[in-house]
Every structure is written in structure tokens, then in C-alpha cells.
Amino acid sequence: MVGGLNTHRRMIARLSAAAGAPALSVAYRMLPAATLPEMVDDCLAAYRHLLDLGHPADRIVVAGDSAGGFLSFATPLQAIRDGLPAPGGIVAISPLTDLDHTAKLAHANLLLDPFIPGSRLPLLNDLLLADLAPDPLHSPVNGALSQLPPTLIHCGSTEILRVDSELMADRLAQAGVPVTLVIWDRQPHVFQIFADACREGLRSLTELGAFVRALPATRASGNRDTAA
């Protein structure tokens, strides 16, 4: 519902510099103008665009924060389902990964998160899914995760989406996907966007960039193509 190219430009620029890769920032349609499948379609179109330009899939890293973190998993899953190759890596910052909010509503962080009104998350589903029948596969945590690439997840210790970050990390590990989850002590939702005033945010972006640099395809080639 909020955010876009301008709100995230500085954070993406920092991540791009840390990764040593140009970044394609996707202005996907958002609520209330678009439903979840339309958002995924927009991100998938951006991924297809990079492939059509000749960027090898294993040198593309898909990254996102919050709702974009949801899309950073949903887009590769849809790409694989459509017969496209998986990207070389996934970077997720405070991602929403599960549209079943039962565990979040029962977690202590429901009362600690200063940004996301966790009790209203169920209302989000009505907007995201509109007239679609409920389906567990709408949540990336329930997808065919074994084909996903190496993944790095960063989140704050007191935010409600810590629950989703931990669940996705567990599911990826169970599926045999190399995954690392870093939980930053007492940091709020997407604290990386405050890197100008928050040294933890800057450190996090530096670590996320180092992860991209260390991915097998990019390490072997000596340079990265695109982080989307």
C-alpha cells in the first residue's frame, strides 16, 4: 500500500553498491489497485525482461523487503512453475511469507512491533486475494521450495514478521536449500531503510551485499549482472 521507487531508492543504491551489481527496481502494482497475483505477474515480467536482455539466471539475485520480501520468494516460485530457470540467489529483508497469520497473532512480538499492526493482518488477506478461493499455496512457505537458490534473510528481533522469517528459514532448510537467517537485536521492521541514521542498517546492507558477491556464479565470474 505504501512505498515505491523513490522511498526505496537510497536503500537499493546502497545494496547495489555493497553487492557490486546494478539494480533493477520494480514499480509493481500495489493495493488497492492490484491483487496479489497481479503483483507477482509484474515482478515476473521484470524477471523475464532481464532474461530476455541476456542476463544469465544464475547471476540474477531477487531481493525485497516486507511485502517485497514476499514477492522475492513468490516470483522465483512462479518463474520455476512457468518453466523458467531459478535465479542465483534471494535476499529477503523482514519478509512476509505466510498468509496464515495464526502464529503471528499468538506471538509475543504482536505487542512489541512498533510499526506493523499485527492484529489487522487478517484483513490484508481480503485485499490481497479478493475473490480468490483460499489456497495454502498462496503463501511462499508452502511452495515447492527445494528448487529455490541460496537465500539470506535479515529481520529485527521485535517485529511481528520475525515469525515469518523464522518459518521460511526452517522450511527452506528442510527442503535442502542453503539459507541463513540473521535476527538483529531490537531492530524495527526494515531498519535498513534508516541506514543514514542507523549503523545496524548499514551493517546489514553490507552483509547482504557480501552474500551476493559470494554466490557461486558471481564469485566465479568476478562480477555480478543484476540484483532485482
Coordinates of C-alpha atoms in Angstrom, one line a residue:
M1 CA 0.0 0.0 0.0
V2 CA 2.9 2.4 0.7
G3 CA 6.4 2.8 -0.7
G4 CA 7.8 2.8 -4.2
L5 CA 10.8 3.7 -6.3
N6 CA 11.5 7.0 -4.5
T7 CA 11.1 5.8 -0.9
H8 CA 13.5 2.9 -1.5
R9 CA 15.9 4.5 -4.0
R10 CA 18.7 5.2 -1.4
M11 CA 18.5 1.8 0.3
I12 CA 18.6 0.0 -3.0
A13 CA 21.5 2.1 -4.2
R14 CA 23.4 1.1 -1.0
L15 CA 22.6 -2.6 -1.6
S16 CA 23.6 -2.3 -5.2
A17 CA 27.0 -0.7 -4.2
A18 CA 27.6 -3.4 -1.5
A19 CA 26.8 -6.2 -4.0
G20 CA 28.8 -4.7 -6.8
A21 CA 25.8 -5.1 -9.1
P22 CA 23.4 -2.8 -10.9
A23 CA 19.9 -3.0 -9.6
L24 CA 16.5 -3.1 -11.4
S25 CA 13.9 -1.6 -9.0
V26 CA 10.4 -2.8 -9.9
A27 CA 7.4 -0.5 -9.6
Y28 CA 4.9 -3.3 -9.3
R29 CA 1.2 -2.5 -8.9
M30 CA 0.1 -2.3 -5.2
L31 CA -3.1 -2.3 -3.1
P32 CA -5.8 -1.3 -3.6
A33 CA -5.3 -1.2 -7.3
A34 CA -4.0 -4.7 -7.7
T35 CA -4.3 -8.1 -6.1
L36 CA -1.5 -10.5 -5.1
P37 CA -1.5 -12.4 -8.4
E38 CA -1.1 -9.2 -10.3
M39 CA 1.8 -8.1 -8.2
V40 CA 3.5 -11.4 -8.8
D41 CA 2.8 -11.0 -12.5
D42 CA 4.5 -7.6 -12.5
C43 CA 7.6 -8.9 -10.8
L44 CA 7.7 -12.0 -13.1
A45 CA 7.6 -9.7 -16.1
A46 CA 10.7 -7.8 -14.7
Y47 CA 12.5 -11.2 -14.3
R48 CA 11.6 -12.2 -17.9
H49 CA 12.8 -8.8 -19.1
L50 CA 16.3 -9.4 -17.5
L51 CA 16.4 -12.9 -19.0
D52 CA 15.4 -11.5 -22.4
L53 CA 18.2 -9.0 -22.2
G54 CA 20.7 -11.8 -21.9
H55 CA 21.4 -11.8 -18.2
P56 CA 22.0 -15.4 -17.1
A57 CA 19.5 -16.5 -14.5
D58 CA 22.2 -17.7 -12.1
R59 CA 23.7 -14.2 -12.0
I60 CA 20.4 -12.5 -11.1
V61 CA 19.6 -12.0 -7.4
V62 CA 16.0 -11.3 -6.4
A63 CA 15.7 -9.0 -3.4
G64 CA 12.8 -7.4 -1.5
D65 CA 11.7 -6.1 1.9
S66 CA 8.4 -6.6 3.7
A67 CA 5.7 -7.2 1.0
G68 CA 8.6 -7.1 -1.5
G69 CA 10.1 -9.9 0.6
F70 CA 7.0 -11.9 0.0
L71 CA 7.5 -11.3 -3.7
S72 CA 11.2 -12.2 -3.6
F73 CA 10.0 -15.7 -2.9
A74 CA 6.7 -15.8 -4.8
T75 CA 8.3 -14.6 -8.0
P76 CA 11.0 -17.3 -8.3
L77 CA 8.5 -19.9 -7.3
Q78 CA 6.1 -18.7 -10.1
A79 CA 9.1 -18.5 -12.5
I80 CA 10.0 -22.1 -11.9
R81 CA 6.4 -23.2 -12.2
D82 CA 6.3 -21.5 -15.6
G83 CA 9.4 -23.3 -16.7
L84 CA 11.9 -20.5 -16.3
P85 CA 15.3 -21.1 -14.6
A86 CA 15.7 -20.1 -10.9
P87 CA 17.7 -17.0 -10.1
G88 CA 21.1 -17.3 -8.5
G89 CA 20.1 -16.1 -5.1
I90 CA 17.4 -14.5 -2.9
V91 CA 17.8 -11.7 -0.4
A92 CA 14.8 -11.1 1.9
I93 CA 14.5 -8.2 4.4
S94 CA 11.7 -8.7 7.0
P95 CA 9.7 -10.7 4.6
L96 CA 6.0 -11.6 4.8
T97 CA 6.0 -15.3 3.8
D98 CA 2.8 -16.8 5.3
L99 CA -0.8 -15.6 4.8
D100 CA -1.9 -17.8 7.6
H101 CA -1.4 -15.3 10.5
T102 CA -2.3 -17.7 13.4
A103 CA 1.2 -18.0 14.7
K104 CA 1.9 -14.2 14.4
L105 CA -1.3 -13.4 16.3
A106 CA -0.2 -15.7 19.1
H107 CA 3.4 -14.4 19.3
A108 CA 4.8 -12.0 21.9
N109 CA 6.0 -9.7 19.2
L110 CA 2.4 -8.8 18.4
L111 CA 2.6 -6.3 21.2
L112 CA 6.2 -5.3 20.6
D113 CA 6.2 -4.3 16.9
P114 CA 6.1 -0.5 16.7
F115 CA 5.3 -0.5 13.0
I116 CA 3.0 -3.3 11.8
P117 CA -0.4 -3.6 13.4
G118 CA -0.3 -7.3 13.6
S119 CA -3.9 -7.7 14.7
R120 CA -5.0 -6.3 11.4
L121 CA -3.0 -8.7 9.2
P122 CA -6.0 -11.0 8.5
L123 CA -7.7 -8.0 6.9
L124 CA -4.8 -7.8 4.5
N125 CA -5.8 -11.2 3.0
D126 CA -9.2 -9.9 1.9
L127 CA -7.5 -7.2 -0.1
L128 CA -4.6 -9.3 -1.5
L129 CA -6.7 -12.3 -2.6
A130 CA -10.0 -10.5 -3.4
D131 CA -12.4 -13.2 -4.8
L132 CA -9.8 -16.0 -5.0
A133 CA -10.6 -19.1 -3.1
P134 CA -8.2 -19.6 -0.1
D135 CA -5.2 -21.8 -1.1
P136 CA -2.2 -22.6 1.1
L137 CA 0.0 -22.2 -2.0
H138 CA -0.7 -18.5 -1.9
S139 CA 1.9 -18.5 0.9
P140 CA 5.5 -18.9 -0.3
V141 CA 6.3 -21.1 2.8
N142 CA 4.0 -23.7 1.4
G143 CA 5.6 -23.7 -2.1
A144 CA 7.9 -26.1 -3.8
L145 CA 10.9 -24.7 -2.1
S146 CA 13.6 -27.3 -3.0
Q147 CA 14.3 -25.6 -6.3
L148 CA 15.0 -22.2 -4.8
P149 CA 18.5 -20.8 -4.7
P150 CA 20.7 -19.9 -1.7
T151 CA 18.9 -17.4 0.5
L152 CA 19.8 -14.8 3.1
I153 CA 17.1 -13.4 5.4
H154 CA 17.5 -10.4 7.7
C155 CA 14.9 -9.3 10.2
G156 CA 14.5 -7.5 13.6
S157 CA 14.1 -9.3 16.9
T158 CA 11.0 -7.5 18.0
E159 CA 9.0 -7.3 14.7
I160 CA 6.0 -9.5 14.1
L161 CA 7.4 -10.7 10.7
R162 CA 10.2 -12.4 12.6
V163 CA 7.7 -15.2 12.8
D164 CA 7.5 -15.5 9.0
S165 CA 11.3 -15.1 8.7
E166 CA 12.0 -18.0 11.0
L167 CA 9.3 -20.2 9.4
M168 CA 10.6 -19.6 5.9
A169 CA 14.2 -20.3 7.1
D170 CA 13.1 -23.6 8.7
R171 CA 11.1 -24.6 5.6
L172 CA 14.0 -23.8 3.2
A173 CA 16.4 -25.8 5.4
Q174 CA 14.0 -28.7 5.4
A175 CA 13.9 -28.5 1.6
G176 CA 17.7 -28.6 1.4
V177 CA 18.1 -25.0 0.3
P178 CA 21.2 -23.2 1.7
V179 CA 19.7 -20.5 3.9
T180 CA 20.9 -18.1 6.6
L181 CA 18.7 -16.1 8.9
V182 CA 20.1 -13.2 10.8
I183 CA 18.0 -11.7 13.6
W184 CA 19.1 -8.2 14.6
D185 CA 18.6 -7.4 18.2
R186 CA 15.8 -4.8 18.9
Q187 CA 15.8 -3.5 15.3
P188 CA 12.4 -2.5 13.8
H189 CA 10.8 -3.6 10.6
V190 CA 13.1 -2.9 7.6
F191 CA 15.5 -0.9 9.7
Q192 CA 17.9 -0.9 6.7
I193 CA 15.9 1.9 5.2
F194 CA 17.2 4.1 8.0
A195 CA 20.9 3.4 7.3
D196 CA 21.7 7.1 7.2
A197 CA 21.0 7.2 11.0
C198 CA 21.2 3.6 12.0
R199 CA 24.6 1.9 11.9
E200 CA 22.9 -1.5 12.2
G201 CA 21.1 -0.8 8.9
L202 CA 24.3 0.0 7.2
R203 CA 26.0 -3.1 8.5
S204 CA 23.0 -5.2 7.4
L205 CA 23.2 -3.9 3.9
T206 CA 26.9 -4.5 3.8
E207 CA 26.3 -8.1 4.8
L208 CA 23.5 -8.6 2.3
G209 CA 25.9 -7.2 -0.4
A210 CA 28.7 -9.6 0.7
F211 CA 26.2 -12.5 0.3
V212 CA 25.5 -11.6 -3.3
R213 CA 29.3 -11.2 -4.0
A214 CA 29.9 -14.7 -2.6
L215 CA 27.3 -16.6 -4.6
P216 CA 28.9 -19.3 -6.7
A217 CA 28.1 -17.9 -10.2
T218 CA 29.1 -14.3 -9.3
R219 CA 32.2 -15.4 -7.4
A220 CA 33.4 -17.5 -10.4
S221 CA 32.7 -14.7 -12.9
G222 CA 34.2 -12.0 -10.8
N223 CA 31.3 -9.6 -11.3
R224 CA 27.5 -9.5 -11.0
D225 CA 24.9 -8.7 -13.6
T226 CA 21.8 -7.5 -11.8
A227 CA 20.1 -7.5 -8.4
A228 CA 16.4 -7.0 -8.9

